[in-house]
JSON list of C-alpha atoms in Angstrom, two decimals:
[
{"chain": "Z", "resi": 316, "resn": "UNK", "atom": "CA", "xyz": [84.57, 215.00, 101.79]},
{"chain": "Z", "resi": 317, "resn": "UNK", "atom": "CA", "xyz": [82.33, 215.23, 105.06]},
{"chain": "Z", "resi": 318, "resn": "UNK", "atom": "CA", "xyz": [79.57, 212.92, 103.44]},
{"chain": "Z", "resi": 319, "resn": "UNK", "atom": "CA", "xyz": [82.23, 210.16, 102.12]},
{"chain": "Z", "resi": 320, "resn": "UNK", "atom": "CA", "xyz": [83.62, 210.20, 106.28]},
{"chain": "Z", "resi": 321, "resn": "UNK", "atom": "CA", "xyz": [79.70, 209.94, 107.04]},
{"chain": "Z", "resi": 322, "resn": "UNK", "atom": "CA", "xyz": [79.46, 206.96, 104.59]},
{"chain": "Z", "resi": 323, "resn": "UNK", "atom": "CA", "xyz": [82.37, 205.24, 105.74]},
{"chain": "Z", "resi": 324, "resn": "UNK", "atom": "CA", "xyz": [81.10, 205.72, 109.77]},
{"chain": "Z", "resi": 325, "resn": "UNK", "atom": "CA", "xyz": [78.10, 204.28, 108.64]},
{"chain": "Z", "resi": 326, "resn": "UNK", "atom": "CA", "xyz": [79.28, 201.00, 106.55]},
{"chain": "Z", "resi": 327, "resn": "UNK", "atom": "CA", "xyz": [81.81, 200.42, 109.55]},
{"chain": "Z", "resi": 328, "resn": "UNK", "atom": "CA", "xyz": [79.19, 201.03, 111.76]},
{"chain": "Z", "resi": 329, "resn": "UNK", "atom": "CA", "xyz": [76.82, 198.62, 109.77]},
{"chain": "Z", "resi": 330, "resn": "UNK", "atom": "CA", "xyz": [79.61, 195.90, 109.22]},
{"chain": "Z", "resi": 331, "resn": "UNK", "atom": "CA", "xyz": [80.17, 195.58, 112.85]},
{"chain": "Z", "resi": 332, "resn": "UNK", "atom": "CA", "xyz": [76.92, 195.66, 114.29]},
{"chain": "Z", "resi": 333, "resn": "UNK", "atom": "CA", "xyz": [76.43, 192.20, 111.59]},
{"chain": "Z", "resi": 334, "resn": "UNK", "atom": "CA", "xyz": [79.51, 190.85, 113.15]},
{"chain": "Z", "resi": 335, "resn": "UNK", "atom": "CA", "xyz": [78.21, 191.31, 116.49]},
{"chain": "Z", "resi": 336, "resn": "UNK", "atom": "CA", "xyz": [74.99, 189.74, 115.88]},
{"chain": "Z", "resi": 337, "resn": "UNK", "atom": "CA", "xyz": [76.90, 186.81, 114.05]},
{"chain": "Z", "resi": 338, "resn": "UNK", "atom": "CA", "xyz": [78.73, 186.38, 117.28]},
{"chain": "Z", "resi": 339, "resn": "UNK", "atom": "CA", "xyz": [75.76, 186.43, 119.38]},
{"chain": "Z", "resi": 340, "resn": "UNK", "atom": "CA", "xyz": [73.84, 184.20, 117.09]},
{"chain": "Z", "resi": 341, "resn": "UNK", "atom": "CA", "xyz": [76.42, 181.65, 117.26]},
{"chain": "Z", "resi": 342, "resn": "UNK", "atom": "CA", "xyz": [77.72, 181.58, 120.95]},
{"chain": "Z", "resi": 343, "resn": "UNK", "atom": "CA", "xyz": [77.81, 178.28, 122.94]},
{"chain": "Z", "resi": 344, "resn": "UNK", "atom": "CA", "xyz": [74.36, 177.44, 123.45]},
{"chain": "Z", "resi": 345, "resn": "UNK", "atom": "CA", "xyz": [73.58, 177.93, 120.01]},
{"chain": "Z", "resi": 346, "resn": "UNK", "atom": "CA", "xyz": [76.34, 175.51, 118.53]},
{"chain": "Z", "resi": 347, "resn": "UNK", "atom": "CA", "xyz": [75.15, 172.88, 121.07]},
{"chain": "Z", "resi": 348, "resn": "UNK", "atom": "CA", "xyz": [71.51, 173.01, 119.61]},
{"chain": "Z", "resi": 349, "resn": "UNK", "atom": "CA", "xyz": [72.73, 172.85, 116.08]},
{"chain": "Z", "resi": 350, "resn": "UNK", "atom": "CA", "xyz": [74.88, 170.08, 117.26]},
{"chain": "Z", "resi": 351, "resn": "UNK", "atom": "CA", "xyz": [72.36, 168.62, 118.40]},
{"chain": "Z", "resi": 352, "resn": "UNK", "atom": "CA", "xyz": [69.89, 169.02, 115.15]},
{"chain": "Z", "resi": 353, "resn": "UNK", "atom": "CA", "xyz": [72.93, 167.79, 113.35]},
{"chain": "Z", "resi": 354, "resn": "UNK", "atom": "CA", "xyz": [73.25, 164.75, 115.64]},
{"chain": "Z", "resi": 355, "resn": "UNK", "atom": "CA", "xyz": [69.77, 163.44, 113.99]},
{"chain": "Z", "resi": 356, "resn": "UNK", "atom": "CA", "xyz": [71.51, 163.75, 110.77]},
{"chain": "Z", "resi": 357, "resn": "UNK", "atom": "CA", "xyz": [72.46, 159.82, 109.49]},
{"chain": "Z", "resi": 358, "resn": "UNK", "atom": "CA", "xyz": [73.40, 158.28, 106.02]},
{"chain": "Z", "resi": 359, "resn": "UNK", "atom": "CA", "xyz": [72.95, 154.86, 104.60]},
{"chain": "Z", "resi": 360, "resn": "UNK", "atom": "CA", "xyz": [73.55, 153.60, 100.75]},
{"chain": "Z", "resi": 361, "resn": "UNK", "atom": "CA", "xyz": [73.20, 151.27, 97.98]},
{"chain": "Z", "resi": 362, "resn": "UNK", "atom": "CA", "xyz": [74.93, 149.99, 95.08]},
{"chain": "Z", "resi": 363, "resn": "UNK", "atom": "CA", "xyz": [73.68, 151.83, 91.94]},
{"chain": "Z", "resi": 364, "resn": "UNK", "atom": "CA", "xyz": [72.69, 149.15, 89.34]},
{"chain": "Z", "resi": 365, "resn": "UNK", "atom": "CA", "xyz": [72.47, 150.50, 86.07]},
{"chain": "Z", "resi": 366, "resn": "UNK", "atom": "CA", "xyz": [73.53, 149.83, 82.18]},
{"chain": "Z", "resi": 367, "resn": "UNK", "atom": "CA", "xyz": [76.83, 147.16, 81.71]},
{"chain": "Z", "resi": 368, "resn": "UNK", "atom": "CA", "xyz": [79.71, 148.86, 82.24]},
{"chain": "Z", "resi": 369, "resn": "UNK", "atom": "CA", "xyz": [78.23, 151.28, 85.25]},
{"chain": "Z", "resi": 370, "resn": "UNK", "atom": "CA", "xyz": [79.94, 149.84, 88.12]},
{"chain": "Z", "resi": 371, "resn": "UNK", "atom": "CA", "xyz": [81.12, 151.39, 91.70]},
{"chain": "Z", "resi": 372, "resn": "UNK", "atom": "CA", "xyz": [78.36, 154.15, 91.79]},
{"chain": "Z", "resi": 373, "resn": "UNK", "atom": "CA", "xyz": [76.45, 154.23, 95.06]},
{"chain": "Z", "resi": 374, "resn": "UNK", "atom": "CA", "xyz": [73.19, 156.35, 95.89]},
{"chain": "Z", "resi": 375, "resn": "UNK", "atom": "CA", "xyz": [74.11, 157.77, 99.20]},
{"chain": "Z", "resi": 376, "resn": "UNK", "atom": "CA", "xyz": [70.29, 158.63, 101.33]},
{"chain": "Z", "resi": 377, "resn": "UNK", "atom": "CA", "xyz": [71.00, 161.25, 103.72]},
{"chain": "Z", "resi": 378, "resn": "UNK", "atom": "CA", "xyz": [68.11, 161.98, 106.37]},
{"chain": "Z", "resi": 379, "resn": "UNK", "atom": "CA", "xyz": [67.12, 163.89, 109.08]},
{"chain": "Z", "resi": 380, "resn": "UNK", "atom": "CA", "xyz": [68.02, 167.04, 107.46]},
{"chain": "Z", "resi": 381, "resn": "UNK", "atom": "CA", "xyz": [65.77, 170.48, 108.39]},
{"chain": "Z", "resi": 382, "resn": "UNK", "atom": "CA", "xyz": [65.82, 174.36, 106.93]},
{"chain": "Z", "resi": 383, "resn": "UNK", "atom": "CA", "xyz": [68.90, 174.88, 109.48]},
{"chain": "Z", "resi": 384, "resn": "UNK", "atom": "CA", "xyz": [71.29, 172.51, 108.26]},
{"chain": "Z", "resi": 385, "resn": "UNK", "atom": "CA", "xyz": [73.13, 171.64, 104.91]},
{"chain": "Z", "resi": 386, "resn": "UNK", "atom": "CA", "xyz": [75.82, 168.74, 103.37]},
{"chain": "Z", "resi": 387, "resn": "UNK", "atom": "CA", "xyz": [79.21, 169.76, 102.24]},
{"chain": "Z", "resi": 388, "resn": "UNK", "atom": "CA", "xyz": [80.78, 166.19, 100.36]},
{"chain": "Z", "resi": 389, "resn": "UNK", "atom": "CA", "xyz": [84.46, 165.60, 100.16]},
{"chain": "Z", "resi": 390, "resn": "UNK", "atom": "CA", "xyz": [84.75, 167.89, 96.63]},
{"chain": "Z", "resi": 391, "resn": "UNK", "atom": "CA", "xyz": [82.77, 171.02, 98.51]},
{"chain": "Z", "resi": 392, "resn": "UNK", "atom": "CA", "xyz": [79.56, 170.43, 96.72]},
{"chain": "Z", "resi": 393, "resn": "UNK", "atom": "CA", "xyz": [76.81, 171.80, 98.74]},
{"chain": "Z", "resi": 394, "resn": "UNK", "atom": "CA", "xyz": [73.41, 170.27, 99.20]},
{"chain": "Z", "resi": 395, "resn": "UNK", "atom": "CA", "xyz": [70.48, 172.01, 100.87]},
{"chain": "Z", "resi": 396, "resn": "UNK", "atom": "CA", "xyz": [67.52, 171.52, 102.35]},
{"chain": "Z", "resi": 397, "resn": "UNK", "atom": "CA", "xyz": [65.39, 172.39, 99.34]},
{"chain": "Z", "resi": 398, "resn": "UNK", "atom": "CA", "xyz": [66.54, 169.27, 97.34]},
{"chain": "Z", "resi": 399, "resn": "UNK", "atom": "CA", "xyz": [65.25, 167.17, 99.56]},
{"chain": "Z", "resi": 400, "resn": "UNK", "atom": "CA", "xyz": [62.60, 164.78, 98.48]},
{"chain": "Z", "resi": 401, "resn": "UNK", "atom": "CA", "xyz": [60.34, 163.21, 100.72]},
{"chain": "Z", "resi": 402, "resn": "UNK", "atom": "CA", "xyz": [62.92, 163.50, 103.28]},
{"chain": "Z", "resi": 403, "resn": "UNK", "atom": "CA", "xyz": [65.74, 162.23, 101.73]},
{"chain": "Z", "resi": 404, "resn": "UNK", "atom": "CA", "xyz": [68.86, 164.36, 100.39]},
{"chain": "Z", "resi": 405, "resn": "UNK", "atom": "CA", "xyz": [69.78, 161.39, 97.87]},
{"chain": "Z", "resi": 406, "resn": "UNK", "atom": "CA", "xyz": [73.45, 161.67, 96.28]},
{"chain": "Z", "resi": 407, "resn": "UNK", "atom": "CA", "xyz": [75.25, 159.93, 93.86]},
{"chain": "Z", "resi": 408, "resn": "UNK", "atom": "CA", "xyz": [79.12, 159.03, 94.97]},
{"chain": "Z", "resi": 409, "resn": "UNK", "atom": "CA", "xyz": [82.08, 156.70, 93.68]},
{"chain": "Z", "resi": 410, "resn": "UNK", "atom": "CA", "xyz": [83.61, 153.79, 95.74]},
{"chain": "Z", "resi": 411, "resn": "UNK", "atom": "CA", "xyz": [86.31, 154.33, 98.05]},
{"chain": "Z", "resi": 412, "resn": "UNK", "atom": "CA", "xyz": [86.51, 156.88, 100.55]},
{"chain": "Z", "resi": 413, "resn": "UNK", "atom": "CA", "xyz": [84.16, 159.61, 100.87]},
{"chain": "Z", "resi": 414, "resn": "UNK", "atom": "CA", "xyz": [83.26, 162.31, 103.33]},
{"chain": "Z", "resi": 415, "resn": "UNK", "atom": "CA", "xyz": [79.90, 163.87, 103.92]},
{"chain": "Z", "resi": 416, "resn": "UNK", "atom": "CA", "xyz": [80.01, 167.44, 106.18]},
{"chain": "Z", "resi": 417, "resn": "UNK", "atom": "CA", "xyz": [77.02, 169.05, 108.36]},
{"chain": "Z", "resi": 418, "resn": "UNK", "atom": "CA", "xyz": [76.74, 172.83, 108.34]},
{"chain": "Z", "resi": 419, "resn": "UNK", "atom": "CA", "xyz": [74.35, 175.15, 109.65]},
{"chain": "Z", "resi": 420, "resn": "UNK", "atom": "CA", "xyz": [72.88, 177.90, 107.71]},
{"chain": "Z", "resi": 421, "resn": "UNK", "atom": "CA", "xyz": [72.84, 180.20, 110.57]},
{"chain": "Z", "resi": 422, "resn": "UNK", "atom": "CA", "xyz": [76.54, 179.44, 111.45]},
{"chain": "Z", "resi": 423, "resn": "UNK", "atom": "CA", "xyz": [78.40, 178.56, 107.91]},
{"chain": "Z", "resi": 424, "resn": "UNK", "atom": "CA", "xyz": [81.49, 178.15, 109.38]},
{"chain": "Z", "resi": 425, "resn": "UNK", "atom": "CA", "xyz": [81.05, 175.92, 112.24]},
{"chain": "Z", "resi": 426, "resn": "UNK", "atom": "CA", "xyz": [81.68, 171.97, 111.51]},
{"chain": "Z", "resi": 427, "resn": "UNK", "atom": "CA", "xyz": [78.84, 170.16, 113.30]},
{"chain": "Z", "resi": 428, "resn": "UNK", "atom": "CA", "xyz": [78.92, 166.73, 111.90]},
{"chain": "Z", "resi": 429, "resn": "UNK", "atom": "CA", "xyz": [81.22, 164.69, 109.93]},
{"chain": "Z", "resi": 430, "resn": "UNK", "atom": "CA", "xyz": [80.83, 161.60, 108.68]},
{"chain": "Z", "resi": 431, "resn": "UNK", "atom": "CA", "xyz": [84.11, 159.33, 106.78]},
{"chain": "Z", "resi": 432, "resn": "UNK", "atom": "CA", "xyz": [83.06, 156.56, 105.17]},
{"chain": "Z", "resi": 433, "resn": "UNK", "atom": "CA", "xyz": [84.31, 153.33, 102.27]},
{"chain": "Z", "resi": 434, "resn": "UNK", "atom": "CA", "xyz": [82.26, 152.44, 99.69]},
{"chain": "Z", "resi": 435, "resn": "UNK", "atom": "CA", "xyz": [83.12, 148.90, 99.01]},
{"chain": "Z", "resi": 436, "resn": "UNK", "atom": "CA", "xyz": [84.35, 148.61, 95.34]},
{"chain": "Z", "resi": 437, "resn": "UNK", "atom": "CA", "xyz": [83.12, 146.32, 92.49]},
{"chain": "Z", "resi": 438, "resn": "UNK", "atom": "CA", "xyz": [85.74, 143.74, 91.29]},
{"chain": "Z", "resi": 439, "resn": "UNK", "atom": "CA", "xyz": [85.32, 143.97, 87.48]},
{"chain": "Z", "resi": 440, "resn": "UNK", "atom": "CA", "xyz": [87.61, 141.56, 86.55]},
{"chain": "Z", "resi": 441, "resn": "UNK", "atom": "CA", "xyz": [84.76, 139.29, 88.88]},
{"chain": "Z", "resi": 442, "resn": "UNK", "atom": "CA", "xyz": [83.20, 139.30, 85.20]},
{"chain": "Z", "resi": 443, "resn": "UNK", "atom": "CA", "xyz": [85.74, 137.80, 82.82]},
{"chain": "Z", "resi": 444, "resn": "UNK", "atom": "CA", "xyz": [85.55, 134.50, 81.23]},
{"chain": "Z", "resi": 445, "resn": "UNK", "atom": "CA", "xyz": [88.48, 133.06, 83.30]},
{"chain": "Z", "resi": 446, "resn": "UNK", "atom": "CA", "xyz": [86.82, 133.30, 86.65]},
{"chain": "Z", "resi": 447, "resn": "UNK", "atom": "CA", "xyz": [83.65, 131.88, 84.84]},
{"chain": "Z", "resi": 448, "resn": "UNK", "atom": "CA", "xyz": [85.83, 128.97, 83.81]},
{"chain": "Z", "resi": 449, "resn": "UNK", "atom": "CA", "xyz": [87.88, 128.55, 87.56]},
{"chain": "Z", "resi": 450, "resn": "UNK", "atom": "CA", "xyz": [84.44, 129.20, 89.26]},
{"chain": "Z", "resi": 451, "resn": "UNK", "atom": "CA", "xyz": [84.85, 126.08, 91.26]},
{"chain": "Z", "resi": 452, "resn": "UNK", "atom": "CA", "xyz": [87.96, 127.10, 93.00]},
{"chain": "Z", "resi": 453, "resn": "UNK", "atom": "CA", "xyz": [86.65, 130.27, 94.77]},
{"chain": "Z", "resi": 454, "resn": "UNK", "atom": "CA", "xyz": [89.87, 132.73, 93.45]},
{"chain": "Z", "resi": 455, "resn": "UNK", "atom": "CA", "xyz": [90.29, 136.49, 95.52]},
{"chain": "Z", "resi": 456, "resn": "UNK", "atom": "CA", "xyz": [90.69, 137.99, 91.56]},
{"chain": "Z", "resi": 457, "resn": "UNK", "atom": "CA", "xyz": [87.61, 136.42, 90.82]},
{"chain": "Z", "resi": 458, "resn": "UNK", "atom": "CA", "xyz": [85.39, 137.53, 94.08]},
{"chain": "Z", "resi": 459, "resn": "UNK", "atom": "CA", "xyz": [83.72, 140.32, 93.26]},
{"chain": "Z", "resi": 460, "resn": "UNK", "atom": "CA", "xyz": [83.89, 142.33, 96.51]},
{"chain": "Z", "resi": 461, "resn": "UNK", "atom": "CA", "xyz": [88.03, 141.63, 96.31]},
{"chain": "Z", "resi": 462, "resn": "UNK", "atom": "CA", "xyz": [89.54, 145.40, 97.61]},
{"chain": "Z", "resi": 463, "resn": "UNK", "atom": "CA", "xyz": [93.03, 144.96, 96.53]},
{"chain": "Z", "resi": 464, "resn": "UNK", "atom": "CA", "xyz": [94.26, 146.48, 94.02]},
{"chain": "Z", "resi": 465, "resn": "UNK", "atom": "CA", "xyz": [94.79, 144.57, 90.86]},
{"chain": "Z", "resi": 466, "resn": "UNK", "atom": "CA", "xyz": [95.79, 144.85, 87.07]},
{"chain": "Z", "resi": 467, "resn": "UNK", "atom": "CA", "xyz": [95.97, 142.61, 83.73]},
{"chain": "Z", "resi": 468, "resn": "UNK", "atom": "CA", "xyz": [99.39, 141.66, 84.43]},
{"chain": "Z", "resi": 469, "resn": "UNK", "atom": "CA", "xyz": [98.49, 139.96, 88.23]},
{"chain": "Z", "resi": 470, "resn": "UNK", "atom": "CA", "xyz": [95.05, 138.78, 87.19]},
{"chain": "Z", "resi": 471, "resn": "UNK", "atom": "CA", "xyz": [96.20, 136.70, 84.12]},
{"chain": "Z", "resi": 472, "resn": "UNK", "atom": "CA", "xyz": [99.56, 135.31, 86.38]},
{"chain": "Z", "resi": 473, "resn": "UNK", "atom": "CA", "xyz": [96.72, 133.64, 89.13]},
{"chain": "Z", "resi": 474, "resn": "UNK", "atom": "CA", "xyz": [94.38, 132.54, 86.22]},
{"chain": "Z", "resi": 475, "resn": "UNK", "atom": "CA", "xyz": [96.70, 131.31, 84.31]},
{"chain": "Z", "resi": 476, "resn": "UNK", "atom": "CA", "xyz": [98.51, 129.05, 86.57]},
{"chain": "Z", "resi": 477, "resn": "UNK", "atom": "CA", "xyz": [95.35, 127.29, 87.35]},
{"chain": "Z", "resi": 478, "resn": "UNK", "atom": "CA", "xyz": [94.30, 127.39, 83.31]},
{"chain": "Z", "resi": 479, "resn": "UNK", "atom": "CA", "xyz": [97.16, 125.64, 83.10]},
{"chain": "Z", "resi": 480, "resn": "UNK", "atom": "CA", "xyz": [97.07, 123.13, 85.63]},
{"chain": "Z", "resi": 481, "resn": "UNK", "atom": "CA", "xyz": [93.63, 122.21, 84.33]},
{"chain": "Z", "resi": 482, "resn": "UNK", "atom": "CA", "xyz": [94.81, 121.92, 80.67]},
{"chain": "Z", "resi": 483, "resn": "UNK", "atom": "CA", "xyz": [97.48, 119.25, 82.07]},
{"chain": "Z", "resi": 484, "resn": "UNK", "atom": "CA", "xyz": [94.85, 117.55, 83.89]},
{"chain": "Z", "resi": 485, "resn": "UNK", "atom": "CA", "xyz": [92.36, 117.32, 80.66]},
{"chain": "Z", "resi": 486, "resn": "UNK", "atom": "CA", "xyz": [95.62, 116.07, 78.76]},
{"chain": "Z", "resi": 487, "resn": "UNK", "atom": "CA", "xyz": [96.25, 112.99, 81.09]},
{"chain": "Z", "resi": 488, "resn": "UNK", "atom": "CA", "xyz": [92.46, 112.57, 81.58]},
{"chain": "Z", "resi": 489, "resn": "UNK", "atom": "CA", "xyz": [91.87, 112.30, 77.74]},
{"chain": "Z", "resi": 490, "resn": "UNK", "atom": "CA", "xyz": [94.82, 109.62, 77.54]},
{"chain": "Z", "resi": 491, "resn": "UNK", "atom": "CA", "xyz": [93.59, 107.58, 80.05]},
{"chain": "Z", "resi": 492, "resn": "UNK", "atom": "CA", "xyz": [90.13, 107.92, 78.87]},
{"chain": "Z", "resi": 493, "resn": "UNK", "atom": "CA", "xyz": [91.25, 106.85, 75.59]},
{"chain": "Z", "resi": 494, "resn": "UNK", "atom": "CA", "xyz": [92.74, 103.82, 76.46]},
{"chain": "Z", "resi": 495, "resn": "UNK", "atom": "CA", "xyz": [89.89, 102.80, 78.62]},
{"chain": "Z", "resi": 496, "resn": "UNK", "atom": "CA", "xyz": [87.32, 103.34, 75.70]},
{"chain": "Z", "resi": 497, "resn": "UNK", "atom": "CA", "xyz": [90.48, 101.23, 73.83]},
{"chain": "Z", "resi": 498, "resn": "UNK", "atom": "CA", "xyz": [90.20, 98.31, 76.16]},
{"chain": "Z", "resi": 499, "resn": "UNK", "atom": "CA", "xyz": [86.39, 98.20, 76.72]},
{"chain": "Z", "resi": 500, "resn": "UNK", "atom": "CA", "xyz": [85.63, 98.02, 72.71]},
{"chain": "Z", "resi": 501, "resn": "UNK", "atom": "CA", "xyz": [88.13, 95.33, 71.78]},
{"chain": "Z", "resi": 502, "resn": "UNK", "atom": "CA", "xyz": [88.85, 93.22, 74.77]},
{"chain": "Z", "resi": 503, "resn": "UNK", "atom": "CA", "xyz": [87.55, 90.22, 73.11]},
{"chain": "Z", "resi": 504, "resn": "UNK", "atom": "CA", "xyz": [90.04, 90.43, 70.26]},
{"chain": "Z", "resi": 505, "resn": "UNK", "atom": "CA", "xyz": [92.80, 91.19, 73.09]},
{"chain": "Z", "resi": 506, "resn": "UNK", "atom": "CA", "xyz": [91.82, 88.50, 75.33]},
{"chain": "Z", "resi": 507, "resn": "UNK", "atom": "CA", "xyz": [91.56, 86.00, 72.00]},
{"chain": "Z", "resi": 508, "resn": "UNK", "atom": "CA", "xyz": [94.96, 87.07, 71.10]},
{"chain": "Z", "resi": 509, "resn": "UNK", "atom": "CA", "xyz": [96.35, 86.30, 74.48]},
{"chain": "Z", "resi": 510, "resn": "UNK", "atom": "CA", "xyz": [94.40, 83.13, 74.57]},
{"chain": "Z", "resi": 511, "resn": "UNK", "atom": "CA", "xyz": [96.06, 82.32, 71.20]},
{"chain": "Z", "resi": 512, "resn": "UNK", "atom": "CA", "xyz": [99.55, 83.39, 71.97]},
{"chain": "Z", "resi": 513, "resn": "UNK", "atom": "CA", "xyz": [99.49, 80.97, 74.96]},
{"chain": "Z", "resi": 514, "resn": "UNK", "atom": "CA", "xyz": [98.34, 77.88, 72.86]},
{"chain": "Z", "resi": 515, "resn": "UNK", "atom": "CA", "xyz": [101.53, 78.61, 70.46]},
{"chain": "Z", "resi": 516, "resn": "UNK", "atom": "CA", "xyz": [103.95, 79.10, 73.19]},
{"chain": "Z", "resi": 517, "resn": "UNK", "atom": "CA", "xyz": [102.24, 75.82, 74.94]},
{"chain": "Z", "resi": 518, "resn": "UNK", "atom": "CA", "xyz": [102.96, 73.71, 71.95]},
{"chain": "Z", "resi": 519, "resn": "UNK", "atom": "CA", "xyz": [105.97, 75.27, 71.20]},
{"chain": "Z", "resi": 520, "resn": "UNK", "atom": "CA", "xyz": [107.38, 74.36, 74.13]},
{"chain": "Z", "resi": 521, "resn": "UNK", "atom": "CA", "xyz": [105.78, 70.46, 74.00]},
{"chain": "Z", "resi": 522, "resn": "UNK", "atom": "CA", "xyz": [107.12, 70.50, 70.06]},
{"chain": "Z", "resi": 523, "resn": "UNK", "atom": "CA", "xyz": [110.52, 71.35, 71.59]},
{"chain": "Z", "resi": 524, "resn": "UNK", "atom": "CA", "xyz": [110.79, 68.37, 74.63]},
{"chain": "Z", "resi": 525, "resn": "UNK", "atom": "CA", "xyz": [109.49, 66.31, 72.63]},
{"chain": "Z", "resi": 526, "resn": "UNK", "atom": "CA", "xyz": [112.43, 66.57, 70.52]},
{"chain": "Z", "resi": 527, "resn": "UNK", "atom": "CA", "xyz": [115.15, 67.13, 73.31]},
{"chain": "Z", "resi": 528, "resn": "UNK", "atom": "CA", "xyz": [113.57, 63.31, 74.26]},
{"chain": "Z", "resi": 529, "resn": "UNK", "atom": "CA", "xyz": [114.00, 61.66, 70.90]}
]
């Protein structure tokens, strides 16, 4: 019984000194110089381009990462200093909103840095046929940084309305056009047959004072 109250002493005793020299490792000054390695810490990214149908992927670069300090992303993946390569931590994160945490190894649970960013998404209806087709009039469904949200229903009611339009436009076009080609191949035979109508309705007309006369 003695030895398991000698055991316990020394565990309590052994538990608090550690939580002593946690709260002497991480007093004031020492936050404001890991705040300060942390303040180093910056991000930039790029738009993965991959295989077709691999859209809104981004590689996220992270730099100025050292032993002290490691990223925590929105889902609480961690990311160390060891899987850095040439200085880079480089990670792999959707579109939309995203947030990238700086820790320190030495003080786990103090937030140093955060940093809340958008990653622009990829329009994917930019790629249909219709916008291929209506590329002259510059549609927000068909640009392919366009953030709203959108679905079959809305795309097809814009596109359509200018298919539409178009298809009415061709129809009138290809009448006219057609009469055109019409008058330009057989004008002589028109203009003949006007020419001769006139002559008959000229002596017609003579044939009939004539008689009025007699």
């Amino acid at each position: 019984m003695k030895i398991l109250k000698l055991m316990f002493v020394f565990c309590f005793s052994l538990f608090g000194f550690n939580l002593s020299v946690d709260a002497l490792m991480c007093d004031k000054e020492e936050i404001d110089n890991l705040k300060e390695l942390a303040s180093y810490v910056e991000y930039d990214y790029e738009v993965v381009v991959g295989e077709e149908g691999i859209y809104n992927l981004y590689y996220v670069y992270v730099r100025g990462l050292n032993e002290q300090l490691y990223i925590v992303d929105g889902d609480g993946n961690e990311y160390y200093y060891n899987q850095i390569e040439n200085g880079v931590l480089e990670l792999i994160l959707s579109s939309g909103n995203n947030v990238l945490k700086v820790y320190s190894t030495r003080c786990r649970d103090i937030l140093l840095k955060k940093f809340s960013f958008n990653l622009p998404k990829f329009n994917v209806y930019s790629l249909r046929k219709e916008c291929k087709e209506l590329e002259e009039y510059n549609l927000d469904v068909c640009d392919s940084n366009y953030q709203a949200e959108i679905n079959d229903e809305y795309f097809y009611k814009v596109v359509n309305s200018y298919l539409n339009d178009d298809n009415d436009n061709d129809d009138n076009g290809s009448f006219i056009n057609k009469v055109v080609d019409f008058l330009s191949n057989y004008y002589l035979f028109i203009l003949g047959g006007v020419v001769l109508l006139v002559v008959i309705i000229v002596a017609f007309l003579r044939m009939r004072k004539r008689r009025v006369l007699e």
